Coordinates of C-alpha atoms in Angstrom, one line a residue:
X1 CA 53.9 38.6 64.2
X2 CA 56.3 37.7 61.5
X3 CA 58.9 35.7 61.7
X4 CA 61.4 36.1 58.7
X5 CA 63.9 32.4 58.0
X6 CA 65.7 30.8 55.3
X7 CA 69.6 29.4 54.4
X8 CA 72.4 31.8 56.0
X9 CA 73.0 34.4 53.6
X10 CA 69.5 34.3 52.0
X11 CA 69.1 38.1 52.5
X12 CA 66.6 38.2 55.3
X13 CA 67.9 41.0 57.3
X14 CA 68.3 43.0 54.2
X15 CA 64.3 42.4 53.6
X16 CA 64.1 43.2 57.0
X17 CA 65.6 46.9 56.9
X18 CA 63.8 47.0 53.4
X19 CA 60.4 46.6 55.3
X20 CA 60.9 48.8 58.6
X21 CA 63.3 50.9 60.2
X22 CA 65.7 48.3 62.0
X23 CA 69.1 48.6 61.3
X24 CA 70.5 44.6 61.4
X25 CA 74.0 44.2 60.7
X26 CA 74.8 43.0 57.0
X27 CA 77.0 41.4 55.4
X28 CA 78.3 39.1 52.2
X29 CA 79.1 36.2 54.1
X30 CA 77.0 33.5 55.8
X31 CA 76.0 34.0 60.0
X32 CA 76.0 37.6 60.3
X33 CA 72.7 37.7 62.1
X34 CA 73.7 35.7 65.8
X35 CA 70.2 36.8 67.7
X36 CA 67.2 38.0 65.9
X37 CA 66.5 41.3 65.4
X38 CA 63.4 43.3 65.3
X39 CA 61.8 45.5 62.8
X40 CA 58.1 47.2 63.0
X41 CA 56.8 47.6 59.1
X42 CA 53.7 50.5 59.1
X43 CA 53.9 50.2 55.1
X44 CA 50.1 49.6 55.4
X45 CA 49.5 52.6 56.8
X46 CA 46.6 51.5 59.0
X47 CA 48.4 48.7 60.9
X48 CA 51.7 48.0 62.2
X49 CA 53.4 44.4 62.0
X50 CA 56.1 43.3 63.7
X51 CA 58.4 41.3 61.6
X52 CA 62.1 39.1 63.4
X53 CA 64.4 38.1 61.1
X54 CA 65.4 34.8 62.5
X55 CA 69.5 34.0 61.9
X56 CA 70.0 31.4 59.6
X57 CA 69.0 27.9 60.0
X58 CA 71.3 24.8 59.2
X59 CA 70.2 21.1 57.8
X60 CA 70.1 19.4 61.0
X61 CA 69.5 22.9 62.6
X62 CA 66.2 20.5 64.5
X63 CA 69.1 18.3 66.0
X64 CA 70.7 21.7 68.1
X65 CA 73.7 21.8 65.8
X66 CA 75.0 25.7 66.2
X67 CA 71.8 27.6 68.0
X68 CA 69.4 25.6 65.5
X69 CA 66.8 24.4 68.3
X70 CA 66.9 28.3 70.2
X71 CA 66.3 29.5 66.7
X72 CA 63.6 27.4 65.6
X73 CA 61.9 28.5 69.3
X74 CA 62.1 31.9 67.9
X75 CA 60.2 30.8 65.1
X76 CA 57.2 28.8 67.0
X77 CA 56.7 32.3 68.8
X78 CA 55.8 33.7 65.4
X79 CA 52.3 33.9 63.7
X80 CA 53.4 33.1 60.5
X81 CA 57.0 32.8 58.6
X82 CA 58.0 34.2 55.3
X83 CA 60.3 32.0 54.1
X84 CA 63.3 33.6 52.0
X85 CA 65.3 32.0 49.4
X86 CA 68.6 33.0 48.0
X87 CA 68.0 32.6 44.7
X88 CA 71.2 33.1 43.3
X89 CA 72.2 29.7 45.4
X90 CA 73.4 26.7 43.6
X91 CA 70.9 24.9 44.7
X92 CA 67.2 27.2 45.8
X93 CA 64.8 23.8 45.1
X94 CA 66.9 22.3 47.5
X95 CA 67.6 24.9 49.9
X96 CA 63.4 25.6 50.2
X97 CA 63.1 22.0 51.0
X98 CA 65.9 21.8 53.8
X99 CA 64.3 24.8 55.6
X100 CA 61.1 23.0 55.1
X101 CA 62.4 19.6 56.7
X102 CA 64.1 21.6 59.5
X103 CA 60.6 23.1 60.3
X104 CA 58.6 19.9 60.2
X105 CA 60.7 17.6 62.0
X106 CA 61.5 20.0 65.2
X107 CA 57.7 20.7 65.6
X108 CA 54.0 20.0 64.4
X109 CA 53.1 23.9 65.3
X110 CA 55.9 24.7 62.9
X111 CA 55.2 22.5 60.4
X112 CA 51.5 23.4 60.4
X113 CA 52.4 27.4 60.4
X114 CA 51.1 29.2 57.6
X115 CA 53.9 30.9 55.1
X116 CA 54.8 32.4 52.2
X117 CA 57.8 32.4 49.9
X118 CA 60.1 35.3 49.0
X119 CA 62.6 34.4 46.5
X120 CA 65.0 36.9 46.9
X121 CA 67.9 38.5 44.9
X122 CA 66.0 38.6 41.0
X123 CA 68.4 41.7 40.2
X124 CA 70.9 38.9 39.6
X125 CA 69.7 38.3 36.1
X126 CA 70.8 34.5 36.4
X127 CA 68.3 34.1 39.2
X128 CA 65.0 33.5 37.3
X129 CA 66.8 30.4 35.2
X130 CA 68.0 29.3 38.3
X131 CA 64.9 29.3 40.0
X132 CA 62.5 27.5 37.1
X133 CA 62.2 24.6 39.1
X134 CA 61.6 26.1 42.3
X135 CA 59.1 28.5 40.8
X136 CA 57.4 25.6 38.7
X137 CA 57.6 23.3 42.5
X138 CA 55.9 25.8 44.3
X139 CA 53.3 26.3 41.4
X140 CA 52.5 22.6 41.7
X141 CA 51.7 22.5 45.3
X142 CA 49.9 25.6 45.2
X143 CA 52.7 27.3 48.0
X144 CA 52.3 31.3 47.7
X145 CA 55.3 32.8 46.3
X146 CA 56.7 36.7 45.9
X147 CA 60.0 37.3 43.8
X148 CA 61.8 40.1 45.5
X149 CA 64.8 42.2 45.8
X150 CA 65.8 43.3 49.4
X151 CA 68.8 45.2 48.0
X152 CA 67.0 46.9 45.3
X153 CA 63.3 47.0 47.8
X154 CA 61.8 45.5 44.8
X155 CA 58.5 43.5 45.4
X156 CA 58.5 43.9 49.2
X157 CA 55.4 46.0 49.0
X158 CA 53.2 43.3 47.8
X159 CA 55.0 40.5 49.8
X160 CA 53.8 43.0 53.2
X161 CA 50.1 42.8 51.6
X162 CA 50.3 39.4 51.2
X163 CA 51.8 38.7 54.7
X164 CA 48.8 40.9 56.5
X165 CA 46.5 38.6 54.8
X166 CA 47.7 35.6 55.8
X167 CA 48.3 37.0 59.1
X168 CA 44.5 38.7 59.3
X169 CA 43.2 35.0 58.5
X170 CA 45.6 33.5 61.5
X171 CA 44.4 35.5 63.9
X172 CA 40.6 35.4 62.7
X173 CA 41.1 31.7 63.1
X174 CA 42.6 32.2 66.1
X175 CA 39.5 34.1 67.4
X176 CA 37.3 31.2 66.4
X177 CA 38.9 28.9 68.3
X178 CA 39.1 31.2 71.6
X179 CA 35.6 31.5 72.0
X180 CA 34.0 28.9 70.0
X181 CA 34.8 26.4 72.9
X182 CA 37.4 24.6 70.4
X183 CA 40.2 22.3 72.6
X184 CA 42.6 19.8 71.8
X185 CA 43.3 17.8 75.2
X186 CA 39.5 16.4 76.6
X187 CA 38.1 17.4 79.2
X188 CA 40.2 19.2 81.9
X189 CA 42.4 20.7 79.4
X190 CA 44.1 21.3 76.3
X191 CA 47.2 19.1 75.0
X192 CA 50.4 20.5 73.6
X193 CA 52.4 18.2 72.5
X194 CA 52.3 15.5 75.0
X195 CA 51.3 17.5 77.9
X196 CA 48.4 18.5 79.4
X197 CA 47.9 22.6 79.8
X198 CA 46.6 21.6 84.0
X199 CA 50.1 20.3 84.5
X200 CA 49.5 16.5 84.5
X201 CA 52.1 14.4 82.0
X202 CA 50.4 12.9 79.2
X203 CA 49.7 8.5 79.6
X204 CA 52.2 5.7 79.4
X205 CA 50.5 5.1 76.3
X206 CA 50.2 8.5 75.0
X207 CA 54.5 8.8 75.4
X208 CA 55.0 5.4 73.5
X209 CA 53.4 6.3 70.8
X210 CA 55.5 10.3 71.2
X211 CA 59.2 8.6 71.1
X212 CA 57.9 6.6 68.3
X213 CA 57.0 9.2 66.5
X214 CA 60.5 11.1 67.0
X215 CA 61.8 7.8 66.3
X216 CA 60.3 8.0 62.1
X217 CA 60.9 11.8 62.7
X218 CA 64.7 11.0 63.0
X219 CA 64.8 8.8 60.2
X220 CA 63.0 10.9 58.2
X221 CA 65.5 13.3 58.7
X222 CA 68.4 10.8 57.6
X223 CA 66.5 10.4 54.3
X224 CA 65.9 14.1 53.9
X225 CA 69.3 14.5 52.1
X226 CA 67.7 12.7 49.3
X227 CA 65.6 15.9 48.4
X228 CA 69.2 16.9 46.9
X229 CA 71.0 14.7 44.5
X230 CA 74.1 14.3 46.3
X231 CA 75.2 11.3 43.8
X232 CA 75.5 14.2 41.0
X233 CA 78.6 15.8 41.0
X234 CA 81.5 16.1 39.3
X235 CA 85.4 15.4 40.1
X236 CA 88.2 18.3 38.6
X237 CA 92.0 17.2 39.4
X238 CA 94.5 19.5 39.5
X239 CA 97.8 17.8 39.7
X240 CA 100.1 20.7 40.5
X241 CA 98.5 21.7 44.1
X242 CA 97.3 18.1 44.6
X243 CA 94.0 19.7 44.4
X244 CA 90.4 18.2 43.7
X245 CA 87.6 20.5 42.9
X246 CA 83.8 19.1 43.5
X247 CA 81.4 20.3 41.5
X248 CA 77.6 19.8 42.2
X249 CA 74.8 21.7 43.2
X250 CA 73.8 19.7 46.0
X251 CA 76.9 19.9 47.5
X252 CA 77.8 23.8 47.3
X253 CA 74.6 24.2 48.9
X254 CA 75.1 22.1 51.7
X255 CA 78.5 23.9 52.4
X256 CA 77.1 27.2 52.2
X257 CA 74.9 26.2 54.7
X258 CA 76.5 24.5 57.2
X259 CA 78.3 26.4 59.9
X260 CA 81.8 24.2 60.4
X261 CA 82.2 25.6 63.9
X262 CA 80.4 22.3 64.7
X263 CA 81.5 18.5 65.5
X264 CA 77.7 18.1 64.5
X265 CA 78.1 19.6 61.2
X266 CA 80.9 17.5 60.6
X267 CA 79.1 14.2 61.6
X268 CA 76.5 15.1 58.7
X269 CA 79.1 15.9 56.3
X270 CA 81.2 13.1 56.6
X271 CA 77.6 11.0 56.3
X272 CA 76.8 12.6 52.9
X273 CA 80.6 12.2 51.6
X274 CA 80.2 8.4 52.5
X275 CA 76.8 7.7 50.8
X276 CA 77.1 10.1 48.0
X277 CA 80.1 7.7 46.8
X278 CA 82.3 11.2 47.4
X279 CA 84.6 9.7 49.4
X280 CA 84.9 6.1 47.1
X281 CA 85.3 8.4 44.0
X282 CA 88.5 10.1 45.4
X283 CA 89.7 7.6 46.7
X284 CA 89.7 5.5 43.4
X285 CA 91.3 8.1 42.1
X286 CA 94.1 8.4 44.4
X287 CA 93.0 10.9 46.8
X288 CA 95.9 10.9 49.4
X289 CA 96.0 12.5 53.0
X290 CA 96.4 16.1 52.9
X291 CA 95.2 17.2 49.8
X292 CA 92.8 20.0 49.2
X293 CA 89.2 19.2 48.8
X294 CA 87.4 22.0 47.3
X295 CA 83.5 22.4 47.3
X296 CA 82.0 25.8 46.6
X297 CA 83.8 28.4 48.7
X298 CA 85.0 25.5 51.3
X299 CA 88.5 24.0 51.0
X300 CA 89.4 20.9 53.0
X301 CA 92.5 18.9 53.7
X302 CA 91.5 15.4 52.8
X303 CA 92.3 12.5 55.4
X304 CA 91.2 9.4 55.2
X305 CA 88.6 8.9 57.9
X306 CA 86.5 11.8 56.2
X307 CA 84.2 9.5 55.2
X308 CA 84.1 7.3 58.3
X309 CA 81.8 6.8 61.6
X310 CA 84.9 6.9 63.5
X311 CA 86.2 10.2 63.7
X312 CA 86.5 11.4 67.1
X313 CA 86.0 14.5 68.7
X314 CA 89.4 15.3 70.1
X315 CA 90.6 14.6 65.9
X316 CA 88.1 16.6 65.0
X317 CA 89.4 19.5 67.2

């Protein structure tokens, strides 16, 4: 019914055990959760819903870098998504919008899915001035918002009432459409997505206008970094372990959530290093080959085609 999503590390399998019985695995570090898991939540008392926590999606998760496409299938099976931010993150305005973009550009179904956000983690007393301009964001676009503590199971009681509301409007709708003749494709059938339910492929025309559209879909996605000021950040030298600390919220975001198992990941990063002005700001300040780049939790050894195209995968490895 439910499908539960957010950053790695968000909390979502700790609101999941809040909510039900299921037993996910947890832990304090990012990609715990490999496959979904599975929780019923009878908190009602009159109904049961059936809530997945989804693992945790990636910026550029739309693209298949990890399991991001096989996850974000996961969520198109889903009714409607309760999307949780961490909001003890550096970054939770950005992180919201980097779910959101991941959503929107891998389908329309997702992107038109009705959900609700659960900021998560507000026993952190930090969290509610860290999340002001979230809070005030989602305020101004009218998006339906719970602050919550999975740990502590504080707020999840209302966030379940709000989530069989939206959930008893879904299906409602859903009911209208069934028998009140509604249908997308024509005559002869209903279209998903380029297809036609009888089996027949969609027009010449019809697929033009489809790899067009993926087309501003995928360039969308190359401006979507712009929803986080990557040009803000701050450089810290320290001269004895040839080490240079980067300090920005935009970036310790991105690193906590990017899985650097990846050659894709590393593509993207070495993108944002180059138009951020990253990689020109070190190097004017006599960045050299093998020093330690640190952001957030992440330490790299610098080289210098970090911030180029040309990187192969066989350097990579």
């Amino acid at each position: 019914d439910v499908g539960i999503v957010g950053a790695p590390n968000a909390g979502k399998s700790t609101l999941l055990a809040a909510l039900s019985n299921a037993k996910p695995k947890i832990a304090a570090y990012p990609f715990t959760t490999l496959v979904p898991n599975l929780g019923v939540c009878d908190k009602l008392g009159y109904k049961s819903i059936v809530f997945a926590d989804v693992p945790g999606l990636l910026e550029g998760a739309h693209t298949g870098i990890g399991l991001g496409q096989e996850f974000l299938r996961h969520c198109e099976r889903c009714k409607v998504l309760v999307q949780v931010i961490d909001g003890d993150s550096p970054d939770p305005l950005g992180d919201f919008h980097a779910i959101r973009t991941e959503l929107e550009l891998f389908s329309e179904s997702l992107s038109t899915k009705p959900f609700i956000v659960a900021i998560n983690k507000i026993d952190i007393p930090e969290v509610l001035e860290k999340t002001k301009d979230l809070q005030a964001y989602l305020a101004e676009t009218g998006i339906e918002v719970h602050s919550i503590s999975a740990v502590a199971r504080q707020g999840v009681d209302p966030l379940v009432q709000s989530v069989d509301s939206v959930l008893t409007r879904f299906e409602e709708s859903e009911r209208q459409q069934e028998f009140g003749g509604f249908g997308g494709g024509g005559e002869g059938g209903v279209d998903y997505g380029g297809f036609i339910a009888d089996g027949f492929e969609s027009p010449p025309q019809a697929r033009d206008e489809a790899r067009e559209e993926h087309k501003r879909l995928r360039r969308a996605a190359d401006k979507a970094t712009t929803k986080r000021d990557f040009s803000d950040f701050k450089l810290v030298f320290e001269g004895a372990t040839r080490t240079w600390v980067v300090k920005g919220r935009a970036f310790e975001s991105f690193v906590q959530m990017t899985n650097w198992d990846y050659y894709q990941a590393w593509q993207r990063f070495r993108k944002i290093i180059k138009v951020s002005g990253l990689g020109a700001a070190l190097k004017s300040r006599g960045v050299r080959n093998g020093d330690t780049v640190v952001i957030g939790s992440q330490e790299f050894e610098w080289n210098s085609k970090m911030d180029k195209d040309d990187l192969s995968y066989a350097e990579w490895k």
